[in-house]
Coordinates of C-alpha atoms and ligand atoms in Angstrom, one line a residue:
X1 CA 11.5 -12.7 -13.9
X2 CA 12.8 -13.6 -17.5
X3 CA 11.6 -16.8 -19.3
X4 CA 14.1 -18.0 -22.1
X5 CA 13.4 -20.8 -24.5
X6 CA 15.4 -23.3 -26.3
X7 CA 15.1 -27.0 -27.1
X8 CA 13.8 -29.1 -24.1
X9 CA 15.0 -32.4 -23.6
X10 CA 13.2 -35.0 -21.6
X11 CA 9.7 -34.6 -19.8
X12 CA 11.0 -33.5 -16.3
X13 CA 11.0 -30.2 -14.4
X14 CA 13.9 -29.0 -12.0
X15 CA 13.6 -26.2 -9.4
X16 CA 17.2 -25.5 -8.4
X17 CA 20.3 -23.1 -8.4
X18 CA 22.2 -22.2 -11.1
X19 CA 25.7 -23.4 -11.3
X20 CA 27.7 -21.4 -14.3
X21 CA 30.6 -23.5 -15.5
X22 CA 32.6 -21.5 -17.6
X23 CA 35.1 -23.1 -19.9
X24 CA 38.5 -20.8 -20.5
X25 CA 38.4 -18.5 -23.2
X26 CA 41.1 -19.5 -25.6
X27 CA 42.8 -16.8 -27.2
X28 CA 44.5 -18.8 -30.4
X29 CA 47.8 -17.4 -31.0
X30 CA 49.2 -16.7 -34.5
X31 CA 52.9 -16.3 -35.3
X32 CA 55.7 -17.6 -37.3
X33 CA 58.0 -20.2 -35.9
X34 CA 61.8 -19.9 -36.5
X35 CA 63.4 -22.4 -38.7
X36 CA 65.6 -24.2 -36.1
X37 CA 62.4 -24.3 -33.6
X38 CA 60.1 -26.4 -36.3
X39 CA 60.8 -29.7 -34.8
X40 CA 60.3 -28.2 -31.1
X41 CA 56.8 -27.2 -32.5
X42 CA 56.0 -30.4 -34.2
X43 CA 56.8 -32.4 -30.9
X44 CA 54.6 -29.7 -28.5
X45 CA 51.8 -30.3 -31.2
X46 CA 52.2 -34.1 -31.0
X47 CA 52.4 -33.9 -27.1
X48 CA 49.3 -31.9 -27.0
X49 CA 47.4 -34.6 -29.1
X50 CA 48.8 -37.4 -26.9
X51 CA 47.6 -35.4 -23.5
X52 CA 44.0 -34.8 -24.9
X53 CA 43.9 -38.6 -25.9
X54 CA 45.3 -39.8 -22.3
X55 CA 42.5 -37.3 -20.9
X56 CA 39.7 -38.8 -22.7
X57 CA 40.7 -42.4 -22.0
X58 CA 40.8 -41.5 -18.4
X59 CA 37.4 -40.1 -18.5
X60 CA 36.4 -43.2 -20.3
X61 CA 38.0 -45.8 -17.9
X62 CA 36.1 -43.7 -15.0
X63 CA 32.8 -44.0 -16.4
X64 CA 30.4 -45.5 -13.7
X65 CA 29.1 -49.0 -14.1
X66 CA 25.6 -47.8 -14.3
X67 CA 25.8 -45.2 -16.9
X68 CA 24.5 -45.9 -20.5
X69 CA 26.6 -47.8 -23.0
X70 CA 26.2 -44.8 -25.1
X71 CA 28.4 -43.0 -22.9
X72 CA 31.7 -45.0 -23.8
X73 CA 30.8 -44.9 -27.5
X74 CA 30.5 -41.0 -27.6
X75 CA 34.1 -40.8 -25.9
X76 CA 35.2 -43.6 -28.5
X77 CA 33.8 -41.3 -31.3
X78 CA 35.8 -38.3 -30.1
X79 CA 39.1 -40.4 -29.8
X80 CA 38.6 -41.4 -33.6
X81 CA 38.1 -37.7 -34.6
X82 CA 41.4 -37.1 -33.0
X83 CA 42.7 -39.4 -35.8
X84 CA 41.2 -37.4 -38.6
X85 CA 44.0 -36.3 -40.9
X86 CA 42.7 -32.8 -40.8
X87 CA 43.5 -32.7 -36.8
X88 CA 46.4 -35.2 -36.6
X89 CA 48.6 -34.9 -39.4
X90 CA 47.7 -31.8 -41.8
X91 CA 48.7 -29.5 -38.9
X92 CA 52.3 -31.0 -39.0
X93 CA 52.6 -30.3 -42.6
X94 CA 51.4 -26.8 -42.0
X95 CA 53.8 -26.1 -39.3
X96 CA 56.6 -27.4 -41.4
X97 CA 55.7 -26.1 -44.6
X98 CA 54.4 -22.8 -43.5
X99 CA 56.2 -22.5 -40.1
X100 CA 52.7 -21.8 -38.4
X101 CA 52.5 -22.1 -34.7
X102 CA 50.7 -25.3 -33.6
X103 CA 47.4 -23.6 -32.2
X104 CA 47.2 -21.7 -35.4
X105 CA 47.8 -24.6 -37.7
X106 CA 45.4 -26.5 -36.0
X107 CA 42.5 -23.9 -35.8
X108 CA 43.1 -23.6 -39.5
X109 CA 42.3 -27.2 -40.6
X110 CA 39.9 -27.6 -38.1
X111 CA 37.8 -24.7 -39.3
X112 CA 37.8 -26.5 -42.7
X113 CA 36.5 -29.5 -40.9
X114 CA 33.8 -27.6 -39.1
X115 CA 32.6 -25.9 -42.2
X116 CA 32.4 -29.2 -44.1
X117 CA 30.0 -30.3 -41.5
X118 CA 28.0 -27.1 -41.1
X119 CA 27.2 -27.3 -45.1
X120 CA 25.7 -30.8 -44.6
X121 CA 22.0 -30.9 -45.2
X122 CA 21.3 -33.6 -42.5
X123 CA 20.9 -32.2 -38.9
X124 CA 22.2 -35.3 -37.2
X125 CA 25.5 -34.8 -39.4
X126 CA 25.6 -31.2 -39.1
X127 CA 25.3 -31.4 -35.1
X128 CA 28.9 -33.2 -35.5
X129 CA 30.6 -30.0 -35.7
X130 CA 30.0 -29.6 -32.0
X131 CA 31.9 -32.6 -31.4
X132 CA 34.8 -31.3 -33.6
X133 CA 34.9 -28.1 -31.7
X134 CA 34.8 -30.4 -28.4
X135 CA 37.8 -32.3 -29.5
X136 CA 39.9 -29.3 -30.9
X137 CA 39.4 -27.3 -28.0
X138 CA 40.6 -30.0 -25.6
X139 CA 43.7 -30.1 -27.8
X140 CA 44.0 -26.3 -27.7
X141 CA 43.7 -26.3 -24.0
X142 CA 47.0 -28.6 -23.7
X143 CA 48.7 -26.6 -26.1
X144 CA 48.0 -23.4 -24.2
X145 CA 48.3 -25.1 -20.9
X146 CA 45.0 -23.7 -19.6
X147 CA 42.6 -25.9 -18.0
X148 CA 38.7 -25.5 -17.7
X149 CA 37.1 -25.4 -14.4
X150 CA 37.6 -29.1 -13.4
X151 CA 34.3 -30.9 -12.9
X152 CA 35.7 -33.4 -10.7
X153 CA 37.5 -30.8 -8.5
X154 CA 34.1 -29.0 -8.1
X155 CA 32.8 -32.3 -7.1
X156 CA 30.2 -32.1 -4.4
X157 CA 29.6 -28.5 -5.0
X158 CA 27.3 -29.6 -8.2
X159 CA 24.6 -31.8 -6.2
X160 CA 21.2 -30.8 -7.2
X161 CA 22.5 -27.6 -9.0
X162 CA 21.6 -26.9 -12.8
X163 CA 24.6 -26.5 -14.8
X164 CA 24.6 -23.4 -17.2
X165 CA 27.4 -23.8 -19.9
X166 CA 28.4 -22.8 -23.2
X167 CA 28.1 -26.5 -24.5
X168 CA 28.5 -29.8 -22.8
X169 CA 30.6 -32.8 -24.3
X170 CA 29.1 -36.3 -23.4
X171 CA 32.1 -37.3 -21.5
X172 CA 31.2 -34.3 -19.1
X173 CA 27.4 -35.0 -19.2
X174 CA 28.6 -38.4 -17.4
X175 CA 30.9 -36.8 -15.2
X176 CA 28.2 -34.3 -14.0
X177 CA 25.6 -36.9 -13.7
X178 CA 28.0 -38.7 -11.7
X179 CA 28.2 -35.7 -9.4
X180 CA 24.2 -35.5 -9.3
X181 CA 23.6 -32.5 -11.2
X182 CA 19.9 -32.0 -11.4
X183 CA 19.6 -30.2 -14.9
X184 CA 21.8 -28.7 -17.3
X185 CA 21.2 -25.7 -20.0
X186 CA 23.6 -25.0 -22.9
X187 CA 23.9 -22.0 -25.3
X188 CA 24.6 -24.5 -28.0
X189 CA 23.7 -27.7 -29.5
X190 CA 20.6 -29.7 -31.1
X191 CA 17.8 -31.6 -29.7
X192 CA 19.7 -34.8 -31.5
X193 CA 23.2 -34.1 -30.7
X194 CA 25.0 -36.7 -28.4
X195 CA 24.6 -35.1 -25.3
X196 CA 20.8 -34.8 -25.9
X197 CA 20.5 -38.3 -26.5
X198 CA 22.6 -39.2 -23.4
X199 CA 20.4 -36.6 -21.1
X200 CA 17.4 -38.3 -22.4
X201 CA 18.8 -41.9 -21.5
X202 CA 20.2 -40.4 -18.2
X203 CA 16.6 -38.9 -17.4
X204 CA 18.3 -35.5 -16.9
X205 CA 16.1 -32.6 -17.8
X206 CA 17.8 -30.3 -20.1
X207 CA 17.5 -27.4 -22.5
X208 CA 19.8 -27.1 -25.2
X209 CA 20.4 -24.5 -28.1
X210 CA 19.3 -21.8 -25.4
X211 CA 21.5 -19.0 -27.1
X212 CA 22.5 -16.5 -24.3
X213 CA 22.0 -18.8 -21.4
X214 CA 25.6 -18.0 -19.9
X215 CA 25.1 -14.4 -20.6
X216 CA 21.7 -14.0 -18.9
X217 CA 21.9 -16.7 -16.0
X218 CA 23.8 -15.8 -13.0
X219 CA 25.8 -18.3 -10.8
X220 CA 23.3 -19.0 -7.8
X221 CA 20.2 -17.7 -9.3
X222 CA 17.1 -19.8 -8.7
X223 CA 16.0 -21.4 -11.8
X224 CA 12.9 -23.4 -13.1
X225 CA 14.0 -25.9 -16.0
X226 CA 10.9 -27.2 -17.6
X227 CA 12.4 -30.1 -20.2
X228 CA 8.8 -30.5 -21.6
X229 CA 8.2 -27.0 -22.4
X230 CA 11.8 -26.1 -23.2
X231 CA 11.8 -23.0 -20.9
X232 CA 14.1 -21.8 -18.2
X233 CA 12.5 -19.2 -15.9
X234 CA 15.0 -17.0 -14.3
X235 CA 14.6 -15.6 -10.4
X236 CA 11.1 -16.6 -10.5
X237 CA 8.6 -14.8 -8.2
X238 CA 7.1 -16.4 -5.4
X239 CA 3.7 -17.0 -7.3
X240 CA 5.6 -18.8 -9.9
X241 CA 7.6 -20.9 -7.7
X242 CA 4.8 -21.9 -5.8
X243 CA 2.6 -22.6 -8.7
X244 CA 5.8 -24.8 -10.0
X245 CA 6.3 -26.4 -6.5
X246 CA 2.5 -27.4 -6.4
X247 CA 2.9 -28.6 -9.9
X248 CA 5.9 -30.6 -9.2
X249 CA 4.2 -32.0 -6.2
X250 CA 1.2 -33.1 -8.3
X251 CA 3.8 -34.8 -10.9
X252 CA 5.4 -36.7 -7.9
X253 CA 1.8 -37.5 -6.2
X254 CA 0.5 -38.8 -9.5
X255 CA 3.9 -41.0 -10.2
X256 CA 3.1 -42.4 -6.7
X257 CA -0.5 -43.0 -7.5
X258 CA 0.4 -44.7 -10.9
X259 CA 3.1 -47.1 -9.4
X260 CA -0.1 -48.7 -7.7
X261 CA -1.0 -49.9 -11.3
X262 CA 2.3 -51.6 -12.4
X263 CA 0.7 -55.0 -12.2
X264 CA -3.0 -54.1 -13.2
X265 CA -4.5 -55.3 -16.4
X266 CA -5.1 -52.5 -19.0
X267 CA -8.9 -53.1 -19.3
X268 CA -11.6 -50.6 -19.8
X269 CA -14.6 -50.3 -17.8
X270 CA -16.4 -52.2 -20.4
X271 CA -14.3 -55.0 -20.3
X272 CA -11.8 -54.4 -23.5
X273 CA -8.5 -55.9 -23.0
X274 CA -6.0 -53.2 -24.3
X275 CA -2.1 -54.1 -25.3
X276 CA 0.1 -52.0 -23.9
X277 CA 3.5 -52.1 -25.5
X278 CA 7.2 -50.4 -25.2
X279 CA 9.1 -48.6 -27.8
X280 CA 13.0 -49.5 -27.3
X281 CA 16.0 -48.3 -28.9
X282 CA 18.9 -50.4 -27.5
X283 CA 19.0 -53.7 -25.7
X284 CA 19.6 -51.8 -22.5
X285 CA 16.1 -50.6 -22.5
X286 CA 14.7 -53.9 -21.4
X287 CA 14.9 -52.9 -17.7
X288 CA 12.3 -50.2 -18.3
X289 CA 10.3 -52.1 -20.3
X290 CA 10.1 -54.7 -17.6
X291 CA 9.8 -52.1 -14.9
X292 CA 6.7 -50.9 -16.6
X293 CA 5.2 -54.2 -16.9
X294 CA 4.6 -53.8 -20.7
X295 CA 2.8 -56.6 -22.8
X296 CA 5.8 -56.9 -24.7
X297 CA 7.9 -54.5 -27.2
X298 CA 5.6 -53.0 -30.1
X299 CA 8.7 -51.3 -31.8
X300 CA 12.2 -52.0 -31.4
X301 CA 14.1 -49.5 -33.4
X302 CA 17.1 -51.5 -34.7
X303 CA 18.8 -48.4 -36.5
X304 CA 20.3 -47.4 -33.2
X305 CA 22.6 -50.6 -33.4
X306 CA 24.1 -49.3 -36.5
X307 CA 25.1 -45.8 -35.3
X308 CA 28.3 -44.2 -34.0
X309 CA 30.3 -47.0 -35.8
X310 CA 32.3 -47.4 -38.8
X311 CA 31.1 -50.8 -39.8
X312 CA 27.4 -52.1 -39.6
X313 CA 26.9 -55.0 -36.8
X314 CA 27.6 -58.3 -38.0
X315 CA 24.7 -61.1 -38.2
X316 CA 26.3 -62.4 -35.3
X317 CA 26.3 -59.3 -33.3
X318 CA 22.7 -58.6 -34.3
X319 CA 21.6 -62.0 -33.6
X320 CA 23.1 -61.9 -29.8
X321 CA 21.3 -58.4 -29.3
X322 CA 17.8 -59.7 -30.7
X323 CA 18.0 -62.9 -28.6
X324 CA 19.0 -61.1 -25.5
X325 CA 15.9 -58.8 -25.6
X326 CA 13.5 -61.7 -26.3
X327 CA 15.1 -64.0 -23.7
X328 CA 15.3 -61.5 -21.3
X329 CA 11.8 -60.2 -21.8
X330 CA 9.9 -63.6 -22.4
X331 CA 7.1 -61.5 -24.2
X332 CA 6.4 -60.8 -28.0
X333 CA 9.1 -58.5 -29.4
X334 CA 8.2 -56.6 -32.5
X335 CA 11.7 -56.1 -34.1
X336 CA 11.4 -53.3 -36.6
X337 CA 13.9 -53.9 -39.8
X338 CA 16.6 -50.9 -40.3
X339 CA 14.8 -47.6 -40.8
X340 CA 18.0 -45.7 -41.8
X341 CA 18.0 -42.5 -44.1
X342 CA 16.5 -39.1 -43.7
X343 CA 17.5 -37.6 -40.3
X344 CA 18.5 -41.1 -39.1
X345 CA 22.1 -41.5 -40.5
X346 CA 25.1 -43.9 -39.5
X347 CA 28.4 -42.0 -38.7
X348 CA 30.4 -41.7 -41.9
X349 CA 28.0 -40.3 -44.6
X350 CA 24.5 -40.6 -46.2
X351 CA 23.8 -42.6 -49.3
X352 CA 23.4 -40.6 -52.3
X353 CA 24.1 -37.3 -50.7
X354 CA 25.1 -35.8 -53.7
X355 CA 21.7 -36.3 -55.2
X356 CA 19.2 -36.4 -52.7
X357 CA 17.6 -33.3 -52.0
X358 CA 14.5 -34.3 -50.0
X359 CA 16.0 -37.3 -48.0
X360 CA 12.6 -37.7 -46.1
X361 CA 11.4 -38.9 -49.5
X362 CA 14.3 -40.6 -50.7
X363 CA 16.3 -43.7 -49.9
X364 CA 15.2 -44.3 -46.7
X365 CA 14.1 -47.5 -44.6
X366 CA 12.8 -50.6 -46.5
X367 CA 13.9 -48.6 -49.8
X368 CA 17.5 -48.4 -48.6
X369 CA 17.5 -51.8 -47.4
X370 CA 16.0 -53.6 -50.7
X371 CA 18.8 -51.3 -52.5
X372 CA 21.5 -52.8 -50.1
X373 CA 20.9 -56.5 -49.7
X374 CA 24.2 -56.5 -48.0
X375 CA 23.0 -54.7 -45.2
X376 CA 19.5 -56.0 -45.3
X377 CA 20.0 -59.9 -45.5
X378 CA 22.4 -60.4 -42.3
X379 CA 19.4 -58.4 -40.5
X380 CA 16.7 -60.7 -41.7
X381 CA 18.9 -63.9 -40.9
X382 CA 19.5 -62.6 -37.4
X383 CA 16.1 -61.6 -36.8
X384 CA 14.8 -65.2 -38.0
X385 CA 17.5 -66.9 -36.1
X386 CA 16.5 -65.0 -32.7
X387 CA 13.0 -66.0 -33.2
X388 CA 13.9 -69.4 -32.4
X389 CA 14.5 -68.2 -28.9
X390 CA 11.0 -66.5 -28.4
X391 CA 8.2 -64.7 -29.9
X392 CA 9.5 -62.4 -32.1
X393 CA 7.5 -60.5 -35.0
X394 CA 8.9 -58.7 -37.8
X395 CA 8.0 -55.3 -38.8
X396 CA 8.9 -53.6 -42.0
X397 CA 9.1 -49.7 -41.9
X398 CA 7.9 -47.4 -44.6
X399 CA 6.1 -49.7 -46.7
X400 CA 4.4 -47.7 -49.7
X401 CA 4.0 -49.9 -52.6
X402 CA 2.8 -53.7 -52.8
X403 CA 5.7 -54.3 -55.5
X404 CA 8.1 -53.4 -52.6
X405 CA 6.3 -55.4 -50.0
X406 CA 6.5 -58.4 -52.6
X407 CA 10.3 -57.9 -52.9
X408 CA 10.6 -58.0 -49.0
X409 CA 8.5 -61.2 -48.7
X410 CA 10.3 -62.9 -51.3
X411 CA 13.7 -61.9 -49.7
X412 CA 12.5 -63.3 -46.4
X413 CA 11.5 -66.6 -47.9
X414 CA 14.6 -66.8 -49.6
X415 CA 16.9 -66.2 -46.3
X416 CA 14.4 -68.7 -44.8
X417 CA 15.7 -71.4 -47.4
X418 CA 19.0 -70.5 -46.7
X419 CA 18.7 -70.8 -43.0
X420 CA 17.0 -74.1 -43.4
X421 CA 19.8 -75.6 -45.5
X422 CA 22.3 -74.3 -42.9
X423 CA 20.4 -76.1 -40.3
X424 CA 19.7 -72.9 -38.3
X425 CA 16.5 -73.0 -36.0
X426 CA 13.9 -70.2 -36.7
X427 CA 10.1 -69.8 -36.0
X428 CA 8.8 -71.0 -39.7
X429 CA 5.4 -69.0 -39.0
X430 CA 7.2 -65.6 -37.7
X431 CA 4.2 -62.9 -38.2
X432 CA 5.5 -60.1 -40.5
X433 CA 3.9 -56.8 -40.2
X434 CA 4.1 -53.4 -42.0
X435 CA 4.3 -49.8 -40.5
X436 CA 1.5 -47.6 -41.7
X437 CA 3.4 -44.1 -41.8
X438 CA 3.1 -43.1 -45.5
X439 CA -0.3 -42.1 -46.6
X440 CA -0.4 -44.4 -49.7
X441 CA -0.2 -47.2 -47.3
X442 CA -2.9 -46.0 -45.0
X443 CA -5.1 -45.3 -48.0
X444 CA -4.9 -48.9 -49.4
X445 CA -4.3 -50.3 -45.9
X446 CA -6.8 -53.1 -47.0
X447 CA -4.2 -54.4 -49.8
X448 CA -1.4 -54.1 -47.4
X449 CA -3.5 -56.0 -44.7
X450 CA -4.1 -59.0 -47.2
X451 CA -0.6 -59.8 -47.5
X452 CA 0.5 -59.2 -44.0
X453 CA 0.0 -60.4 -40.4
X454 CA -0.3 -57.0 -38.7
X455 CA -0.1 -53.5 -39.1
X456 CA 1.3 -50.6 -36.9
X457 CA 0.5 -46.8 -37.5
X458 CA 3.5 -44.7 -37.3
X459 CA 2.1 -41.4 -36.5
X460 CA 5.2 -39.6 -36.7
X461 CA 5.8 -40.1 -40.2
X462 CA 2.2 -40.5 -41.2
X463 CA 1.8 -36.9 -40.0
X464 CA 5.0 -35.7 -41.7
X465 CA 4.1 -37.2 -45.1
X466 CA 0.4 -36.5 -45.0
X467 CA 0.8 -32.6 -44.1
X468 CA 4.2 -32.1 -46.0
X469 CA 5.9 -31.2 -42.7
X470 CA 9.4 -32.1 -42.2
X471 CA 9.4 -33.6 -38.5
X472 CA 13.1 -32.2 -37.7
X473 CA 12.3 -28.7 -39.4
X474 CA 11.6 -26.2 -36.4
X475 CA 10.3 -23.6 -38.8
X476 CA 7.3 -25.6 -39.7
X477 CA 7.0 -27.4 -36.5
X478 CA 3.6 -25.4 -35.8
X479 CA 1.8 -27.1 -38.4
X480 CA 2.5 -30.7 -37.2
X481 CA -0.8 -31.6 -36.2
X482 CA -1.9 -35.2 -35.0
X483 CA -5.6 -33.7 -34.9
X484 CA -5.6 -32.9 -38.5
X485 CA -8.7 -34.3 -40.4
X486 CA -6.5 -36.0 -42.8
X487 CA -4.5 -37.6 -40.3
X488 CA -7.5 -38.7 -38.1
X489 CA -9.3 -40.3 -41.2
X490 CA -5.9 -42.1 -42.4
X491 CA -5.7 -43.5 -38.8
X492 CA -9.4 -44.7 -38.5
X493 CA -9.3 -46.1 -42.6
X494 CA -6.3 -48.2 -41.3
X495 CA -7.9 -49.5 -38.1
X496 CA -11.3 -50.4 -40.0
X497 CA -9.1 -52.1 -42.9
X498 CA -7.4 -54.1 -40.5
X499 CA -10.4 -55.2 -39.0
X500 CA -12.3 -56.2 -41.8
X501 CA -9.4 -58.2 -42.5
X502 CA -9.0 -59.7 -39.2
X503 CA -5.4 -58.2 -39.1
X504 CA -4.4 -56.4 -35.6
X505 CA -3.4 -53.1 -35.7
X506 CA -1.1 -51.1 -33.5
X507 CA 0.0 -47.9 -33.1
X508 CA 3.8 -47.0 -32.2
X509 CA 4.1 -43.2 -33.1
X510 CA 4.5 -40.9 -30.5
X511 CA 0.6 -40.2 -30.6
X512 CA 0.1 -43.9 -28.7
X513 CA 1.9 -42.5 -25.7
X514 CA 0.0 -39.1 -25.4
X515 CA -2.8 -39.0 -22.8
X516 CA -4.7 -36.3 -24.4
X517 CA -5.3 -38.8 -27.4
X518 CA -6.0 -41.9 -25.3
X519 CA -9.7 -41.8 -25.5
X520 CA -10.0 -40.6 -29.0
X521 CA -7.8 -43.6 -29.9
X522 CA -9.8 -45.9 -28.2
X523 CA -13.0 -44.4 -29.7
X524 CA -11.3 -44.8 -33.4
X525 CA -11.1 -48.7 -32.6
X526 CA -7.2 -48.9 -31.4
X527 CA -6.6 -51.9 -29.1
X528 CA -2.8 -52.0 -29.2
X529 CA -0.7 -48.9 -27.8
X530 CA 3.3 -48.8 -28.1
X531 CA 5.3 -46.0 -26.4
X532 CA 8.2 -45.1 -24.4
X533 CA 8.0 -47.1 -21.3
X534 CA 7.7 -44.1 -19.0
X535 CA 4.4 -43.2 -20.4
X536 CA 2.6 -46.5 -20.1
X537 CA 1.5 -46.2 -16.5
X538 CA -0.3 -42.9 -17.3
X539 CA -2.1 -44.3 -20.4
X540 CA -3.0 -47.5 -18.6
X541 CA -4.8 -45.4 -15.8
X542 CA -6.8 -43.6 -18.4
X543 CA -7.7 -47.0 -20.1
X544 CA -9.1 -48.2 -16.8
X545 CA -11.2 -45.3 -16.3
X546 CA -12.7 -45.1 -19.8
X547 CA -16.0 -46.7 -21.0
X548 CA -15.4 -47.2 -24.8
X549 CA -19.1 -47.8 -25.5
X550 CA -19.8 -44.3 -24.3
X551 CA -16.9 -42.8 -26.7
X552 CA -18.7 -43.5 -30.0
X553 CA -21.0 -40.5 -30.4
X554 CA -18.2 -37.8 -29.6
X555 CA -15.7 -39.6 -31.8
X556 CA -18.2 -39.6 -34.6
X557 CA -18.7 -35.9 -33.9
X558 CA -14.9 -35.2 -33.9
X559 CA -14.6 -37.1 -37.3
X560 CA -17.4 -35.1 -38.9
X561 CA -16.0 -31.5 -37.3
X562 CA -14.5 -29.0 -40.0
X563 CA -13.5 -26.5 -37.6
X564 CA -9.8 -27.2 -36.0
X565 CA -10.5 -25.1 -32.6
X566 CA -14.0 -26.8 -32.3
X567 CA -12.5 -30.2 -33.2
X568 CA -9.5 -29.5 -30.5
X569 CA -12.3 -28.6 -28.0
X570 CA -14.2 -31.9 -28.6
X571 CA -11.0 -34.0 -28.1
X572 CA -10.5 -32.0 -24.7
X573 CA -14.1 -32.9 -23.7
X574 CA -13.2 -36.6 -23.9
X575 CA -11.1 -35.9 -20.6
X576 CA -7.5 -36.4 -19.8
X577 CA -6.1 -33.3 -21.8
Ligands
LIG601 C1 6.7 -43.5 -36.5 O1 7.0 -42.8 -37.7 O2 5.8 -42.9 -36.1 C2 7.4 -44.2 -35.7 C3 7.3 -44.8 -34.9 O3 9.0 -44.3 -36.3 P1 10.2 -43.3 -36.3 O4 9.7 -42.4 -35.2 O5 11.2 -44.3 -35.9 O6 10.1 -43.0 -37.8
LIG602 MG1 8.7 -43.8 -39.0

């Protein structure tokens, strides 16, 4: 029995047998093409590109209707990559000028492109090299006339199996889901690659970046894939298998139990009504939000509308996306203005890449927006116009200075004036709130509260900035601690400041959706939690079984505790760890 570790995607556990899907090993030939065969070689290259393109279009046309909308975008991104000069035209010059054979000409230019991506600091862009390799691989297979094990021809053989492969393209992930694979494990890939994003939204447990997976795992071997822990257990013995079966059974049983709470109120034993909101990324997430009976959307991360495309969405496009969410849900929607920068980049590069060495401390979120009013204003207009169709609140990410906040509020006023002049309807009293995710904003939360209608604590960044830990850097991840006394004090300061000013305080960072912290947060005074829709019922159950009144002594002890292990023990003692 061996346990391998990689980057886990999703929360699920799958027990099943391995289906090792091997791509062909491609030996790239390298030879000189005689003068009189150059044009034939050029044609061979162009035909291979055309064939690869036709295959991708065919896959795109067969994406099942219920697949997430990103699936099409990912294939379109691969089609676009095929048009990159280093792939589509430079190899032609190399064939003609250097008499290189097509495969070798393509390989040389592809390596230049991959190197350029590898050297990028941004993990999101670095991950793009995987997509380039997938595109080039497809063209090489057509040149060499070798074909991968065809997923479609394996068909039903994949049902319920755990696919083990070197790497998985987004298009293949969709096909495999269609054939009902239950999980997948790849040697390569990062947790924020397109494939990982797709796996999350398709709810397929997966482990990526598990180097050696195809070497160590045998076809037909029994595996336990634990997406939450990022582990694969190979040939588990009966004790482990039984323990996981029990664990799995308990998870299912618990889910069934939770189902009964869908329509119940999130009210504590001592009568406090708690708001439970959903975090969403795309308009398509409305369904999960409705299913969870969330009180509304506490965080709509609009930046995902801007990704994987050449041009930012127009005002009209944004307006229709925001309107669609608010009219479908008929509940309050908190639309967060663009939070691009740091690890969240649109395709096509990063602003100030040459000068920014600490992107998380650089031109990100509201700073970027104020720096680029051409990007910001259409979004403000679209949010305001959508507010005529339902209860919308506007939330500003990463506020850190009152001057900056003043500029945002002035800009919103200016946009409102324009809309009035142009006869557009909007909610004149649209609430404007700020995310408290920079320590400066938490420490001076009273000052920010005096100028805003609500605050929302973003613990993901608040922890990153308070503890100086890059949230996407694996090597310092072990220091990422929501229970650090400094973090707890900042959360408490923010909630207290909001209460004193009569301004509601929510939390929309991951901490709000983690059951082990629910009672602590209730004891700290939090009354509005926003989280991914799948966590909502579990948090509701805890709320309904809690008496806030009885928490105050224990929470006081936690805040006064100076010993980390003891502090964790005290939080565990609150229950629901
Ligand atoms: C946060 O920082 O906690 C947050 C909710 O925003 P994001 O994760 O999008 O940075
Ligand atoms: Mg944040």
